[in-house]
Coordinates of C-alpha atoms in Angstrom, one line a residue:
L1 CA 32.0 68.7 7.8
D2 CA 32.0 66.9 4.5
S3 CA 28.9 65.2 3.2
C4 CA 28.8 61.4 2.8
D5 CA 29.9 60.2 -0.6
Y6 CA 28.1 56.9 0.1
G7 CA 26.7 55.0 3.1
N8 CA 24.7 56.3 6.1
I9 CA 25.2 57.5 9.6
W10 CA 22.9 55.9 12.2
L11 CA 22.5 57.0 15.8
H12 CA 20.2 55.0 18.1
G13 CA 18.4 53.5 15.2
I14 CA 17.8 56.9 13.4
D15 CA 19.4 57.7 10.1
M16 CA 21.3 61.0 10.7
T17 CA 22.9 61.3 7.3
N18 CA 20.8 64.2 6.1
V19 CA 19.5 65.6 9.4
S20 CA 20.2 69.4 9.8
T21 CA 23.0 70.4 12.1
Q22 CA 20.8 71.8 14.9
Y23 CA 18.8 68.5 15.2
R24 CA 21.7 66.0 15.2
R25 CA 22.7 66.1 18.8
M26 CA 26.2 65.2 17.7
S27 CA 29.4 67.2 18.5
F28 CA 32.9 67.2 17.1
V29 CA 36.0 68.8 18.8
F30 CA 38.5 69.5 16.1
Q31 CA 42.2 69.2 16.7
H32 CA 42.6 72.8 15.5
Y33 CA 39.6 74.2 17.5
A34 CA 37.6 75.7 14.6
L35 CA 36.3 78.5 16.7
F36 CA 34.2 81.4 15.3
K37 CA 36.7 84.3 15.1
H38 CA 34.1 87.0 15.2
M39 CA 32.5 85.7 18.4
T40 CA 33.6 85.9 22.0
V41 CA 34.3 82.8 24.1
Y42 CA 30.8 83.1 25.7
E43 CA 29.2 83.5 22.2
N44 CA 31.2 80.5 20.8
I45 CA 30.0 78.3 23.7
S46 CA 26.4 79.5 23.5
F47 CA 26.1 79.2 19.7
G48 CA 24.6 75.8 19.5
L49 CA 22.2 76.5 22.3
R50 CA 21.0 79.7 20.6
L51 CA 20.6 77.8 17.3
R52 CA 18.4 75.3 19.1
G53 CA 16.2 78.1 20.6
F54 CA 17.0 77.7 24.3
S55 CA 15.9 80.5 26.7
S56 CA 18.4 83.1 27.7
Q57 CA 18.4 81.9 31.3
K58 CA 19.1 78.3 30.4
I59 CA 21.9 79.4 28.0
K60 CA 23.4 81.6 30.7
N61 CA 23.3 78.8 33.3
K62 CA 24.8 76.2 31.0
V63 CA 27.5 78.4 29.6
N64 CA 28.6 79.7 33.0
D65 CA 28.7 76.1 34.4
L66 CA 31.0 75.0 31.6
L67 CA 33.2 78.1 31.9
N68 CA 33.8 77.4 35.5
C69 CA 34.4 73.6 35.1
L70 CA 36.9 74.2 32.3
R71 CA 38.6 77.1 34.1
I72 CA 38.0 79.7 31.5
A73 CA 35.5 82.0 33.2
D74 CA 38.0 84.8 33.3
I75 CA 38.2 84.9 29.5
S76 CA 34.5 84.7 28.6
F77 CA 34.5 88.0 26.8
E78 CA 37.7 87.6 24.9
Y79 CA 38.0 86.8 21.2
P80 CA 39.8 83.7 19.9
A81 CA 42.7 85.8 18.5
R82 CA 43.7 86.7 22.1
L83 CA 43.6 83.1 23.4
S84 CA 46.4 80.6 23.9
G85 CA 46.2 77.2 22.3
G86 CA 45.1 75.6 25.6
Q87 CA 42.4 78.2 26.1
K88 CA 41.1 77.7 22.6
Q89 CA 41.0 73.9 23.1
R90 CA 38.9 74.3 26.3
V91 CA 36.5 76.7 24.5
A92 CA 36.1 74.2 21.7
L93 CA 35.4 71.4 24.2
A94 CA 32.9 73.6 26.2
R95 CA 31.1 74.4 22.9
S96 CA 30.7 70.8 22.0
L97 CA 29.4 69.8 25.4
A98 CA 26.9 72.8 25.7
I99 CA 24.3 71.2 23.5
Q100 CA 24.3 68.0 25.6
P101 CA 25.1 65.7 22.6
E102 CA 24.2 62.1 22.4
F103 CA 27.4 61.4 20.5
L104 CA 30.8 63.1 20.8
L105 CA 33.9 62.9 18.6
L106 CA 37.1 64.2 20.1
D107 CA 40.3 64.7 18.1
E108 CA 43.3 65.1 20.5
P109 CA 41.2 67.1 22.9
F110 CA 44.0 67.7 25.4
G111 CA 46.9 68.1 23.0
A112 CA 47.6 71.8 23.8
L113 CA 47.2 71.6 27.6
D114 CA 50.0 71.5 30.2
G115 CA 50.4 68.5 32.4
E116 CA 48.5 69.4 35.5
L117 CA 45.5 71.0 33.7
R118 CA 45.5 68.0 31.3
R119 CA 45.2 65.5 34.2
H120 CA 42.5 67.6 35.9
L121 CA 40.4 68.0 32.7
S122 CA 40.7 64.4 31.6
K123 CA 39.4 63.1 34.9
W124 CA 36.6 65.7 34.9
L125 CA 35.6 64.9 31.3
K126 CA 35.5 61.2 32.0
R127 CA 33.1 61.8 34.9
Y128 CA 31.0 64.2 32.9
L129 CA 30.6 61.8 30.0
Q130 CA 29.7 59.0 32.3
D131 CA 27.2 61.0 34.3
N132 CA 25.5 62.3 31.1
K133 CA 25.7 59.0 29.3
I134 CA 27.4 60.5 26.2
T135 CA 28.8 58.0 23.8
T136 CA 32.3 59.2 22.8
I137 CA 35.0 58.3 20.3
M138 CA 38.3 59.9 21.1
V139 CA 41.4 59.9 18.9
T140 CA 44.7 60.3 20.9
H141 CA 48.4 59.4 20.6
D142 CA 48.7 59.6 24.4
Q143 CA 48.7 56.1 25.8
K144 CA 48.1 57.1 29.4
E145 CA 45.3 59.3 28.4
A146 CA 43.7 56.4 26.4
I147 CA 43.9 54.0 29.4
L148 CA 42.5 56.6 31.8
M149 CA 39.6 57.8 29.6
A150 CA 38.5 54.7 27.7
D151 CA 36.1 51.9 28.4
E152 CA 37.2 50.3 25.2
I153 CA 40.5 50.9 23.3
V154 CA 41.1 50.4 19.6
I155 CA 44.8 50.5 18.4
L156 CA 45.4 51.3 14.8
K157 CA 48.6 51.4 12.8
E158 CA 48.7 52.8 9.3
G159 CA 44.9 52.6 9.1
R160 CA 44.8 48.9 10.2
L161 CA 43.3 47.5 13.3
L162 CA 45.8 45.7 15.6
Q163 CA 43.9 45.1 18.8
Q164 CA 40.7 46.0 20.5
G165 CA 39.6 45.5 24.1
K166 CA 39.3 46.9 27.5
P167 CA 42.3 48.8 29.0
K168 CA 43.1 46.0 31.4
S169 CA 43.0 43.4 28.7
L170 CA 45.4 45.4 26.5
Y171 CA 47.6 46.1 29.5
D172 CA 47.8 42.4 30.6
Q173 CA 47.9 40.8 27.1
P174 CA 49.1 43.0 24.3
I175 CA 48.5 40.9 21.1
N176 CA 51.9 41.7 19.6
F177 CA 55.1 43.6 20.4
F178 CA 54.0 46.8 18.6
V179 CA 51.0 47.1 20.9
G180 CA 53.1 46.4 24.0
I181 CA 55.8 49.0 23.0
F182 CA 53.2 51.6 22.0
L183 CA 51.5 51.3 25.4
G184 CA 54.9 51.5 27.1
L185 CA 54.7 48.0 28.6
L186 CA 57.7 46.4 27.0
I187 CA 61.5 46.9 26.9
E188 CA 63.3 44.9 24.2
I189 CA 66.3 42.8 25.1
P190 CA 68.9 43.7 22.4
K191 CA 71.6 41.7 20.7
L192 CA 70.6 38.1 21.6
N193 CA 72.8 35.6 19.8
D194 CA 71.1 34.4 16.6
S195 CA 72.3 30.9 17.2
I196 CA 70.2 30.5 20.3
T197 CA 67.1 28.4 19.9
L198 CA 64.1 27.9 22.2
K199 CA 61.7 25.1 23.0
N200 CA 59.0 24.5 25.6
I201 CA 57.2 27.6 24.5
P202 CA 53.6 26.9 25.7
S203 CA 51.4 25.5 22.9
K204 CA 48.1 26.5 24.5
T205 CA 48.5 30.3 24.0
P206 CA 46.6 32.8 22.0
K207 CA 47.2 32.5 18.3
N208 CA 50.3 34.3 17.1
L209 CA 51.3 35.1 20.6
K210 CA 53.9 33.1 22.6
K211 CA 54.2 34.5 26.1
F212 CA 55.7 33.0 29.3
A213 CA 57.4 34.2 32.5
F214 CA 60.7 33.1 33.8
D215 CA 60.6 33.1 37.5
P216 CA 64.1 32.1 38.8
I217 CA 66.2 33.1 35.7
W218 CA 65.9 35.2 32.6
L219 CA 66.4 32.9 29.7
K220 CA 66.5 29.1 29.2
I221 CA 68.5 27.9 26.2
F222 CA 66.9 24.9 24.5
A223 CA 66.7 23.4 21.0
N224 CA 64.0 23.0 18.3
R225 CA 63.0 26.6 17.6
S226 CA 65.0 29.3 15.9
I227 CA 65.3 32.5 17.9
K228 CA 65.0 34.5 14.7
Q229 CA 61.2 33.9 14.8
Y230 CA 60.9 35.8 18.1
R231 CA 61.6 39.1 19.8
F232 CA 62.3 39.2 23.5
F233 CA 61.0 41.8 25.9
L234 CA 60.8 42.7 29.6
R235 CA 57.9 44.3 31.4
P236 CA 59.3 47.4 33.2
Y237 CA 56.4 47.4 35.7
E238 CA 56.8 43.8 36.7
F239 CA 60.2 43.4 38.3
C240 CA 61.2 41.7 41.5
I241 CA 64.2 43.7 42.6
K242 CA 66.3 43.3 45.8
S243 CA 69.7 44.3 47.2
E244 CA 70.5 40.9 48.8
I245 CA 72.6 38.6 46.8
D246 CA 70.5 36.1 44.8
L247 CA 72.3 33.6 42.7
E248 CA 69.1 32.8 40.7
A249 CA 68.5 36.5 39.8
T250 CA 70.3 38.7 37.3
P251 CA 72.9 41.2 38.7
V252 CA 72.6 44.8 37.7
Q253 CA 74.6 47.9 38.5
I254 CA 73.1 51.3 39.4
K255 CA 74.0 54.1 37.0
T256 CA 71.5 56.9 37.8
I257 CA 68.7 57.5 40.3
I258 CA 66.1 60.0 39.2
Y259 CA 63.3 61.1 41.6
K260 CA 60.0 61.6 39.9
R261 CA 56.6 62.8 41.3
T262 CA 55.2 59.4 42.1
F263 CA 58.1 57.0 41.6
V264 CA 61.8 56.6 41.4
Q265 CA 63.5 55.9 38.0
L266 CA 66.5 53.6 38.1
D267 CA 68.9 53.5 35.2
L268 CA 70.7 50.2 35.5
F269 CA 73.5 48.4 33.6
V270 CA 72.9 44.7 33.0
T271 CA 76.3 43.1 33.1
S272 CA 75.4 39.7 31.6
F273 CA 73.9 41.3 28.5
L274 CA 76.0 44.5 28.4
W275 CA 73.0 46.8 28.0
N276 CA 71.3 49.6 29.8
L277 CA 67.8 49.2 31.4
T278 CA 65.5 51.8 32.9
I279 CA 62.8 50.8 35.3
P280 CA 60.3 52.7 37.6
I281 CA 59.7 51.6 41.2
G282 CA 57.6 53.1 44.0
Y283 CA 59.2 55.1 46.7
Q284 CA 58.5 52.5 49.4
S285 CA 60.1 49.8 47.3
F286 CA 63.1 52.1 46.7
R287 CA 63.5 52.7 50.4
N288 CA 63.5 49.0 51.1
L289 CA 66.5 48.5 48.9
H290 CA 68.7 50.6 51.3
I291 CA 70.9 51.8 48.5
Q292 CA 74.2 53.2 49.8
S293 CA 76.0 54.2 46.6
F294 CA 76.0 54.1 42.8
L295 CA 78.5 51.2 42.8
Q296 CA 76.0 49.0 44.6
T297 CA 74.8 45.8 42.8
L298 CA 71.1 44.9 42.7
Y299 CA 69.5 41.7 41.7
I300 CA 66.4 41.5 39.5
K301 CA 63.9 38.9 38.4
P302 CA 61.9 40.3 35.5
R303 CA 59.0 38.9 33.7
L304 CA 60.0 38.0 30.1
Q305 CA 57.6 38.2 27.2
V306 CA 58.3 36.6 23.8
F307 CA 56.4 37.6 20.7
L308 CA 56.5 36.4 17.1
R309 CA 58.3 38.9 14.8
A310 CA 55.3 38.7 12.4
Y311 CA 52.0 39.7 13.8
P312 CA 48.4 39.6 12.5
I313 CA 46.3 42.5 11.3
L314 CA 42.6 42.3 12.4
T315 CA 39.9 43.1 9.8
N316 CA 36.8 44.1 11.8
L317 CA 35.9 45.9 14.9
K318 CA 34.3 43.9 17.6
K319 CA 30.9 45.0 18.9
S320 CA 31.2 46.4 22.4
N321 CA 29.0 45.2 25.2
N322 CA 28.8 48.7 26.7

């Protein structure tokens, strides 16, 4: 790692800036692994323990435990050149955990793993970090991974802080449309007429955020506010959908039904707005619709969220209570 040009690095009240590597109790999993090419998998994982003078038996026990947990015991005597990207990534993770660090930095730790292994290891790693009380900062572009792994999420865009908070807080109240779209929580309503204006947007809402739900209908047309100030979105996971005729709901026509592992994806055509909409629903909710054909009309009552087009940039991280 590079040395500091200025400033200091503190861990639990101790200045770690110039502390030798073997005494830092800090680990870093690089996005591109950084394994020692001349060492086997076993030797890579045990390197930090040998550097710190652990006994052969303790090294063996720790390394074998990690090899089994990360499902790489069968390649323990292979060299990095013979490993796949996913195997290298797991070796790098095992090496970082072997020294029982107090602080761990992870850069896209599951990026090279396939779906099932990725889900298994992310759940295992979260339990491991909690059980061993290891403070961790993880960089990821995978929104689901962040929500699963994190106690606190920080969302950055172009090096600037947009929002910080617990996963539930960000899920329920994205501070702006970029955060909502990034987390996969919003679908924009396109091509609204620029002449439409709005009023009765609640005044007692968080600064720079105007949010409200329409229960019986999608959109109320009023006066006093230019629609150009706002962007309109639906929450794909917050729909009331039924097959019975409902004059207060919005009619949609089924285009495609796609069966996923844990939900059904409905591709719909919204006749009143002339646009396509994709929403996920659970299997039980899907069965309750009693869909007979693709020509069938459904009726939806979505939750609408309205955001200002301009959104704020935060300047400082909040101190976590964890």
